[in-house]
Amino acid sequence: MISGSRLILLLFVFLLAGCSASPASTVIPPFTETPTIVPSPTNAAAEPGPALVAGQWTTMFYHPVLEKVILVNGGPDRGKPATDPLELWAWDGAQWSLLSADPEGPSWRNFAGAAFDTQRNVLVLHGGLQNAASRMDETWEWDGQSWRRFDVPGPGFREGAVMAYDVARGEMVLFGGGGEDFEMLGDTWTWDGNEWTQASTSGPSPRFPSAIAYDAAREKVLLFSGHSVDGNEFIDYDDLWAWDGSTWSEIVVDSEKPGPHNIAQMVYYPTTKEVLLSGGGEAEFLGDLWAWNGTSWRRLLESGAPTRSGLSAAYDPVRDRLVAFGGVERPGGTAVSDTWEWDGQTWECVWGCS
């Protein structure tokens, strides 16, 4: 059994690198100083403020009331005060503006679970960490204006857990991640806005961080890929699972499939009623794009998508665009702050392009 200190080192190496490699061959890059982000007041988009600097962990979702794509931005691992607030940024199709950096809300953190509840119009955030000594186990909700903290029994500390909102059953779903002792977990929890319920302890093998999305056409939560650690070796997965509200079922695909895409993103694309998979990789970062139609995978692009691991993505229904942000371009690299859009045919870098 790998020790807790050894596992947390492996987690940071893998997540900061963004692809798998055996610990023996992984070179841990020196930390580079990242400009400290000065917090601005909540809803300070109209006032001059700090530049958007990508954190090592980001999540994106579309907010139907604000009619904008919202970015939940993590933070650098050095050069950022521990008490700085978590930042929310809004994308209007042309530029990013700071939407919230609320000192009354959660402090910045990386590798938290986060997803948007489309029925209650609230962002749900759970867990995360700043470093091995600063780990979070609380749950937060953001209603578009302010944050509310919930200190209730539930999953406890999680690093790299994934979350998606199950529209058909009206509850948030959290799966896996690293636990209190940095062990890999494979349990499933649901959140109803007031309390957590452990819904399952079986299904996909313990892992993190997988790609997860709600498939609106099939009314199920899908989970794909991820990795685990066995001794000193990484285990990469390319299996696909579906959650029906009570159990996970593996979807066996005999035809062509993507292969391991660690730290990738899946987003439901209503134009074709498919789930799109982009980013991540195994031995190298991938710039392909795949679509799941409920029966089989099809490769939409072999290249041309942002070639990186750990990017975040969301669909903008007003502009009919898939928006992607950030990620890491190379193993051991720092997060980049560019923004890409896919119009159904091609990817284009539209903001912060080098």
Coordinates of C-alpha atoms in Angstrom, one line a residue:
M1 CA 0.0 0.0 0.0
I2 CA 1.5 3.3 -1.0
S3 CA 2.1 5.7 1.9
G4 CA 0.0 8.9 2.3
S5 CA 3.0 11.2 1.8
R6 CA 4.1 9.3 -1.3
L7 CA 0.6 9.3 -2.7
I8 CA 0.1 13.1 -2.2
L9 CA 3.4 13.6 -4.0
L10 CA 2.2 11.4 -6.9
L11 CA -1.1 13.3 -7.0
F12 CA 0.6 16.7 -7.3
V13 CA 3.1 15.4 -9.9
F14 CA 0.3 13.9 -12.0
L15 CA -2.2 16.7 -11.8
L16 CA 0.4 19.4 -12.4
A17 CA 1.9 17.5 -15.2
G18 CA -1.5 16.5 -16.7
C19 CA -0.6 13.2 -18.1
S20 CA 0.6 9.8 -16.8
A21 CA 4.1 8.7 -16.3
S22 CA 5.7 6.3 -13.9
P23 CA 7.1 8.0 -10.8
A24 CA 10.5 6.8 -11.6
S25 CA 10.6 8.7 -14.8
T26 CA 8.7 11.8 -13.7
V27 CA 10.8 15.0 -13.2
I28 CA 9.2 17.3 -10.7
P29 CA 9.6 20.8 -12.1
P30 CA 10.6 23.7 -9.8
F31 CA 7.7 25.9 -8.7
T32 CA 7.6 29.1 -10.6
E33 CA 6.3 32.3 -9.1
T34 CA 2.9 33.3 -10.3
P35 CA 1.6 36.9 -9.9
T36 CA -0.5 37.3 -6.8
I37 CA -4.1 38.0 -7.7
V38 CA -5.5 41.0 -5.9
P39 CA -9.2 40.3 -5.0
S40 CA -11.9 42.6 -6.2
P41 CA -15.4 43.0 -4.6
T42 CA -18.2 40.8 -5.7
N43 CA -19.8 41.8 -9.0
A44 CA -16.9 44.2 -9.7
A45 CA -16.9 43.4 -13.4
A46 CA -17.2 47.1 -14.4
E47 CA -14.3 48.2 -12.3
P48 CA -10.6 47.8 -13.2
G49 CA -9.4 44.7 -11.6
P50 CA -6.7 41.9 -11.9
A51 CA -6.0 40.1 -15.1
L52 CA -7.4 36.6 -15.4
V53 CA -4.5 34.2 -14.5
A54 CA -5.5 30.5 -14.9
G55 CA -5.3 28.4 -11.8
Q56 CA -4.2 24.7 -11.8
W57 CA -7.9 23.8 -11.5
T58 CA -10.8 25.3 -13.3
T59 CA -14.5 24.4 -14.0
M60 CA -16.9 26.1 -16.4
F61 CA -20.6 26.1 -16.7
Y62 CA -23.3 28.2 -18.5
H63 CA -25.5 30.3 -16.3
P64 CA -29.0 30.7 -17.9
V65 CA -30.0 33.8 -15.9
L66 CA -26.8 35.7 -16.5
E67 CA -26.6 34.2 -20.1
K68 CA -22.9 33.9 -19.8
V69 CA -20.3 31.1 -19.4
I70 CA -18.9 31.2 -15.9
L71 CA -15.4 30.1 -15.0
V72 CA -14.6 28.8 -11.5
N73 CA -10.8 29.6 -11.2
G74 CA -8.5 27.8 -8.9
G75 CA -5.1 29.3 -8.0
P76 CA -1.3 28.9 -8.4
D77 CA 0.5 26.7 -5.9
R78 CA 2.8 29.5 -4.9
G79 CA 2.5 33.3 -4.6
K80 CA -1.2 33.5 -3.6
P81 CA -2.2 34.2 0.0
A82 CA -4.2 31.4 1.6
T83 CA -7.0 33.7 2.5
D84 CA -7.6 35.1 -1.0
P85 CA -11.2 34.3 -2.2
L86 CA -12.1 31.9 -5.0
E87 CA -12.7 33.8 -8.2
L88 CA -15.6 33.6 -10.6
W89 CA -15.2 35.0 -14.1
A90 CA -17.8 35.6 -16.8
W91 CA -17.3 35.2 -20.6
D92 CA -19.5 37.2 -23.0
G93 CA -18.0 35.8 -26.2
A94 CA -15.4 38.6 -26.5
Q95 CA -13.7 39.0 -23.1
W96 CA -13.6 37.8 -19.5
S97 CA -14.7 40.0 -16.6
L98 CA -14.4 39.3 -12.9
L99 CA -17.8 38.4 -11.6
S100 CA -17.0 37.5 -8.0
A101 CA -14.1 37.4 -5.6
D102 CA -16.1 37.4 -2.4
P103 CA -14.2 37.5 0.9
E104 CA -17.3 36.0 2.6
G105 CA -17.2 33.0 0.2
P106 CA -14.8 30.1 -0.1
S107 CA -11.0 30.7 -0.2
W108 CA -9.3 29.7 -3.4
R109 CA -8.6 26.1 -3.9
N110 CA -7.5 23.5 -6.5
F111 CA -9.0 20.1 -7.4
A112 CA -12.4 20.7 -5.8
G113 CA -15.5 19.1 -7.2
A114 CA -17.9 21.7 -8.7
A115 CA -21.0 21.7 -10.9
F116 CA -24.0 23.8 -11.7
D117 CA -27.5 22.9 -10.4
T118 CA -29.7 23.9 -13.4
Q119 CA -33.0 23.6 -11.5
R120 CA -32.1 25.8 -8.5
N121 CA -29.5 27.9 -10.5
V122 CA -26.8 27.4 -8.0
L123 CA -23.1 26.5 -8.3
V124 CA -22.2 23.7 -5.9
L125 CA -18.6 23.3 -4.7
H126 CA -17.1 20.7 -2.5
G127 CA -13.6 20.0 -1.1
G128 CA -10.3 20.9 -2.7
L129 CA -7.0 21.9 -1.3
Q130 CA -4.3 24.6 -1.5
N131 CA -1.5 22.2 -0.4
A132 CA -1.0 19.1 1.6
A133 CA -1.5 20.9 4.8
S134 CA -4.5 23.0 3.7
R135 CA -7.4 20.7 2.7
M136 CA -11.1 21.5 2.6
D137 CA -14.1 19.3 3.4
E138 CA -16.9 21.8 3.4
T139 CA -19.7 22.4 0.8
W140 CA -20.5 25.8 -0.7
E141 CA -23.3 27.1 -2.9
W142 CA -23.3 30.3 -5.0
D143 CA -26.7 31.6 -6.1
G144 CA -25.5 34.2 -8.6
Q145 CA -24.9 36.8 -5.9
S146 CA -23.6 35.4 -2.7
W147 CA -22.0 32.2 -1.2
R148 CA -23.5 30.0 1.5
R149 CA -21.4 27.4 3.4
F150 CA -22.7 24.0 4.5
D151 CA -20.8 22.2 7.3
V152 CA -22.7 18.9 7.1
P153 CA -21.7 15.2 7.1
G154 CA -20.8 14.0 3.7
P155 CA -17.9 13.0 1.5
G156 CA -15.4 14.7 3.7
F157 CA -12.1 16.0 2.2
R158 CA -11.9 15.2 -1.6
E159 CA -9.1 16.0 -4.1
G160 CA -10.0 15.4 -7.7
A161 CA -13.5 14.3 -7.2
V162 CA -15.8 14.9 -10.1
M163 CA -19.4 16.3 -10.0
A164 CA -22.3 16.6 -12.4
Y165 CA -25.9 17.6 -11.9
D166 CA -28.4 14.8 -12.6
V167 CA -31.4 16.7 -14.1
A168 CA -33.7 13.7 -14.3
R169 CA -33.4 13.1 -10.6
G170 CA -32.9 16.6 -9.4
E171 CA -29.6 16.0 -7.5
M172 CA -25.9 16.6 -7.6
V173 CA -23.7 13.6 -8.1
L174 CA -20.1 13.3 -6.8
F175 CA -17.8 10.5 -7.6
G176 CA -14.4 9.3 -6.4
G177 CA -11.3 11.4 -5.8
G178 CA -8.6 11.3 -3.2
G179 CA -9.8 11.0 0.4
E180 CA -8.6 12.0 3.9
D181 CA -5.6 9.7 3.8
F182 CA -5.1 10.5 0.1
E183 CA -6.4 7.0 -0.8
M184 CA -8.2 6.6 -4.1
L185 CA -12.0 6.3 -3.6
G186 CA -14.8 4.9 -5.8
D187 CA -17.9 5.9 -3.9
T188 CA -20.8 8.0 -5.1
W189 CA -22.6 10.7 -3.2
T190 CA -25.7 12.9 -4.0
W191 CA -26.5 16.4 -2.8
D192 CA -30.1 17.7 -2.6
G193 CA -29.2 21.3 -1.5
N194 CA -29.3 20.5 2.2
E195 CA -27.6 17.2 2.9
W196 CA -25.3 14.6 1.3
T197 CA -26.3 10.9 0.9
Q198 CA -23.9 8.1 0.1
A199 CA -25.7 6.6 -2.9
S200 CA -23.3 3.8 -3.8
T201 CA -20.0 2.2 -3.0
S202 CA -19.8 0.1 -6.1
G203 CA -19.4 0.9 -9.8
P204 CA -16.2 2.3 -11.5
S205 CA -13.0 1.4 -9.8
P206 CA -11.5 4.0 -7.5
R207 CA -9.9 6.8 -9.5
F208 CA -9.5 10.4 -10.3
P209 CA -9.9 12.8 -12.1
S210 CA -12.3 11.4 -14.6
A211 CA -14.4 13.2 -17.2
I212 CA -18.0 13.5 -16.2
A213 CA -21.2 15.0 -17.8
Y214 CA -24.9 14.7 -17.8
D215 CA -26.2 13.2 -21.0
A216 CA -29.6 15.0 -21.4
A217 CA -30.7 12.8 -24.3
R218 CA -30.3 9.6 -22.4
E219 CA -31.0 11.1 -18.9
K220 CA -27.9 9.6 -17.3
V221 CA -24.6 10.9 -15.8
L222 CA -21.7 9.6 -17.8
L223 CA -18.2 8.9 -16.4
F224 CA -15.1 8.3 -18.6
S225 CA -11.4 7.5 -18.1
G226 CA -9.4 8.6 -15.1
H227 CA -6.5 6.9 -13.4
S228 CA -5.4 5.2 -10.1
V229 CA -2.2 4.2 -8.5
D230 CA -1.0 0.7 -7.7
G231 CA 2.2 0.6 -5.8
N232 CA 4.5 2.9 -7.8
E233 CA 2.5 2.5 -11.1
F234 CA -0.2 4.6 -12.6
I235 CA -3.2 2.7 -14.0
D236 CA -5.0 4.5 -16.8
Y237 CA -8.7 3.7 -17.6
D238 CA -10.7 4.1 -20.8
D239 CA -14.0 2.6 -19.6
L240 CA -17.3 4.4 -19.9
W241 CA -20.0 4.2 -17.1
A242 CA -23.6 5.5 -16.8
W243 CA -25.4 6.5 -13.5
D244 CA -29.2 6.0 -13.5
G245 CA -29.8 7.5 -10.0
S246 CA -29.1 4.3 -8.1
T247 CA -26.4 2.2 -9.8
W248 CA -23.5 2.5 -12.2
S249 CA -23.5 0.4 -15.3
E250 CA -20.5 -0.1 -17.5
I251 CA -21.1 0.6 -21.2
V252 CA -19.0 -1.9 -23.2
V253 CA -18.0 -0.5 -26.6
D254 CA -16.7 -2.9 -29.2
S255 CA -16.1 -0.3 -31.9
E256 CA -13.5 2.4 -32.0
K257 CA -13.2 4.4 -28.8
P258 CA -11.0 7.3 -27.5
G259 CA -8.7 5.4 -25.2
P260 CA -7.4 6.9 -21.9
H261 CA -8.0 10.7 -21.7
N262 CA -6.9 11.6 -18.2
I263 CA -8.0 15.1 -16.9
A264 CA -10.2 15.6 -19.9
Q265 CA -13.6 17.3 -20.2
M266 CA -17.0 16.0 -21.4
V267 CA -19.8 18.4 -22.3
Y268 CA -23.3 17.7 -23.6
Y269 CA -23.8 19.2 -27.0
P270 CA -27.6 19.7 -27.7
T271 CA -27.1 20.6 -31.3
T272 CA -26.4 16.9 -32.1
K273 CA -27.7 15.4 -28.8
E274 CA -24.2 14.0 -28.1
V275 CA -21.6 14.2 -25.4
L276 CA -18.3 15.7 -26.5
L277 CA -14.9 14.6 -25.1
S278 CA -11.9 16.8 -25.5
G279 CA -8.4 17.2 -23.9
G280 CA -6.4 15.0 -21.6
G281 CA -4.2 12.2 -22.6
E282 CA -2.1 9.3 -21.4
A283 CA 1.6 9.4 -22.4
E284 CA 1.0 12.7 -24.3
F285 CA -1.6 15.4 -24.5
L286 CA -4.3 15.0 -27.2
G287 CA -5.9 17.5 -29.5
D288 CA -8.7 15.3 -30.7
L289 CA -12.5 15.6 -30.3
W290 CA -14.9 12.7 -29.8
A291 CA -18.7 12.5 -29.7
W292 CA -20.8 9.9 -27.8
N293 CA -24.3 9.3 -29.2
G294 CA -25.5 6.8 -26.6
T295 CA -24.4 3.7 -28.6
S296 CA -20.9 4.4 -30.0
W297 CA -18.1 6.9 -30.1
R298 CA -17.1 8.8 -33.3
R299 CA -14.0 10.8 -33.8
L300 CA -15.0 14.3 -34.9
L301 CA -11.4 15.7 -35.1
E302 CA -8.1 13.9 -35.0
S303 CA -6.3 17.2 -34.2
G304 CA -7.1 20.9 -34.0
A305 CA -8.6 21.0 -30.5
P306 CA -6.6 22.6 -27.7
T307 CA -3.8 20.1 -27.0
R308 CA -3.6 20.1 -23.3
S309 CA -4.7 18.4 -20.1
G310 CA -6.9 19.9 -17.4
L311 CA -8.8 22.3 -19.6
S312 CA -12.3 23.3 -18.6
A313 CA -15.2 23.5 -21.1
A314 CA -18.9 24.5 -21.3
Y315 CA -21.5 24.9 -24.0
D316 CA -22.9 28.4 -24.7
P317 CA -26.5 27.9 -26.1
V318 CA -27.0 31.5 -27.0
R319 CA -24.0 31.6 -29.3
D320 CA -24.0 27.8 -30.1
R321 CA -20.4 27.5 -29.2
L322 CA -18.3 25.1 -27.1
V323 CA -16.0 27.2 -25.0
A324 CA -12.8 25.9 -23.5
F325 CA -10.3 27.6 -21.2
G326 CA -6.9 27.0 -19.7
G327 CA -5.2 23.7 -18.9
V328 CA -1.6 22.7 -19.2
E329 CA 0.2 22.4 -22.5
R330 CA 3.0 20.2 -21.5
P331 CA 4.0 17.9 -18.7
G332 CA 5.3 19.9 -15.8
G333 CA 4.1 23.2 -17.3
T334 CA 2.1 26.0 -15.7
A335 CA -1.5 26.6 -16.5
V336 CA -2.3 28.8 -19.6
S337 CA -5.0 31.4 -19.7
D338 CA -6.2 31.3 -23.3
T339 CA -9.8 30.7 -24.5
W340 CA -10.9 28.6 -27.4
E341 CA -14.3 28.1 -29.2
W342 CA -15.7 25.3 -31.4
D343 CA -18.5 26.3 -33.8
G344 CA -19.4 22.7 -34.7
Q345 CA -16.7 22.5 -37.4
T346 CA -13.4 24.0 -36.2
W347 CA -11.6 25.2 -33.1
E348 CA -10.3 28.7 -32.9
C349 CA -8.3 30.5 -30.2
V350 CA -10.3 33.7 -29.5
W351 CA -8.8 35.2 -26.3
G352 CA -5.3 35.3 -24.7
C353 CA -3.8 33.6 -27.7
S354 CA 0.0 33.4 -27.9

